[in-house]
Amino acid sequence: MSKEWWKEAVVYQIYPQSFKDTNNDGIGDLNGIKEKLPYLKKLGIDVIWLNPIYQSPMVDNGYDISDYYAISPEFGTMSNFDALIFEAKKQGIKIILDLAVCATSSEHQWFLESKKSVDNPYSDYYIWRDAKPDGSEPNNWGSIFGGGSAWKWDENRKQYYLHLFATEMPDLNWANPKVRQEVYKNMRFWLDKGVAGFRLDSISLISKNQDFPDTPDVPEGEFGSPYFGASNGPHVHEYLQEMNREVLSQYDGLMTVGEATRTPVEKAVLYTDPVRKELNMIFQFDHMHVDYGEYGRYSDLRFKLSDLKKSMVQWQDKLHEHGWNSLYWNNHDQPRTVSRFGNDSEEFREKSAKMLATVLHFQQGTPFIFQGEEIGMTNANFNKIEEYRDLESHNMYQKFSDMGLPEEKVLTFLKYKSRDNARTPMQWDNTVNGGFSSYEPWISTNKNYSQINVASDLANSESIFYYYQKLIRLRKELPVMVDGEFTPVQMEDSAVFAYTRALNNEKLLIVGSFSDKRIRFELPTEFLDDPEIIMNNYDKAVQQNGVLYLRPYEAVVYRIK
Ligand code: NOJ
């Protein structure tokens, strides 16, 4: 196994509460994941990234952790976890865990202690600051979840604590070396159990500017983005290098991916350049910003392909030989890709899902598939606020309603962007609740489960599932997919995303149409001479005199040697 095995790997992300329920409480569990390992094996993935499974009051679906050494009872027991690791290993599947250490739950023992006084042993485990002379918050930062200030007053300590996310999620104070040692100890605990690495949650936010400056240009009485003083802060790289020295480099062949919100590509190199010994790769968000609107993420805007291309191409260029990319279209925080970047109508769902997969998997980097993406699951299509479960969606609904936006508009924002779009139960078959659970699920199953489900994809050799299976297989067969140089083709084309990958004498041309119409695409001259077609989401590409006549959402991959 090469030391950099993760460059050849494909990762499958599992959101445990929505994957498979085996004890019929309406919440997915570890045994459900174990039961579905053969399915994942069939798909061909190498690694599972598990969203948080630790003990948690579940204010933010497990990211608010109250005990890093225990499994949340909803998901099962520690022996269920051990059995899952054991079984996965038998099937050749590695597991990486979500390390959520930017904040803890306010019910974590450390916080309960920290709250008690300014001079207790846990006092500096969190970020406490005095009120301004007028009693107001230490600065103007607002919570990322939209619930008002990022500071909360504690009557007992007579100080404010910082929470970038929910009020019930106080931020850990990484400036305190004891906190860092607690994190490392916890990492060793899970690594010793056999996990293969971590996805490091909100890792670009762990080191705050210790002056806690106000975010500039924020109108009086409003809250500013905390990213200003919290992202890519002064000591983040020092902390990660320490983590690498003390933990990551002490184990063989781990994989790490840091969630690095608000990190431009120049800074991504700092996290992922191997000589710096920090992380293997990061999740960047530039391509997730292409449909942001005047209120940020929650909008009813559609993306422009030119923006998407520009963003993806830049990451391909700048990290080539200087770092490593993660490749993703969606995850538990983002809408479903087929609804956002493709077309989820009955006519085009399957074609556009395959096209998106093609355009992503042939780029350089490690692809991440979010559960259900491999069968083309769509956005939730909820019509009422009561159907949403996500705290952020509810906060945003409240915020926009308070701002006077019409309810219809606010619901459209959520329909497009709510995190719950990704969190509806996995659709296994056409039985009740899509085969996820026989009990009412914690969040409603998408109504389209009788048409869109795993069983029907497995029964159809032309399905999205088998298309993904082939993409994953090709990655193992074609080194050019892993190492090849990326060059964009016809950047000015506003409907087609095309690029080549080249390694030694081998070259691939990837062409993906984002249009629901038939359009022309002129093939580069090198590809005129009847090249081999290795992927196509239609029967046979239609090509004449150097022109490819693309059908709606067609994807074609050519290979020359
Ligand atoms: C990023 C996670 O992906 C998201 O789900 C979570 O709410 C925040 N971090 C806060 O932990």
XYZ file of C-alpha atoms in Angstrom, residues 12 14 18-21 32-33 35-37 39-40 371-372 374-375 377 425-437 445 449 452-458 465:
41
model
C -18.165 7.549 0.874
C -22.263 8.426 5.862
C -30.136 8.955 8.019
C -28.400 5.884 6.654
C -30.069 2.734 7.966
C -32.085 2.115 11.116
C -27.254 -0.285 9.984
C -23.932 0.797 8.549
C -25.406 -4.258 7.499
C -24.805 -2.157 4.397
C -21.060 -2.753 4.069
C -23.482 -2.603 -0.651
C -20.576 -0.183 -0.265
C -24.758 8.879 0.701
C -27.528 8.698 -1.872
C -24.762 7.401 -6.150
C -28.461 6.857 -6.874
C -31.179 11.406 -4.616
C -33.267 9.142 4.943
C -31.359 6.991 2.509
C -33.766 5.473 0.004
C -33.091 1.756 -0.010
C -36.224 0.398 -1.676
C -39.864 1.193 -2.331
C -41.222 -0.165 0.951
C -42.439 2.106 3.740
C -40.008 4.995 4.518
C -37.855 3.858 1.628
C -36.676 0.837 3.603
C -34.773 3.113 5.993
C -36.858 2.251 9.051
C -38.303 10.500 3.778
C -38.500 7.090 -2.697
C -35.555 6.661 -6.619
C -34.024 3.931 -4.490
C -31.089 1.568 -4.237
C -33.042 -1.560 -5.100
C -34.211 -0.172 -8.418
C -30.716 1.084 -9.271
C -29.188 -2.292 -8.457
C -25.175 3.375 -9.236
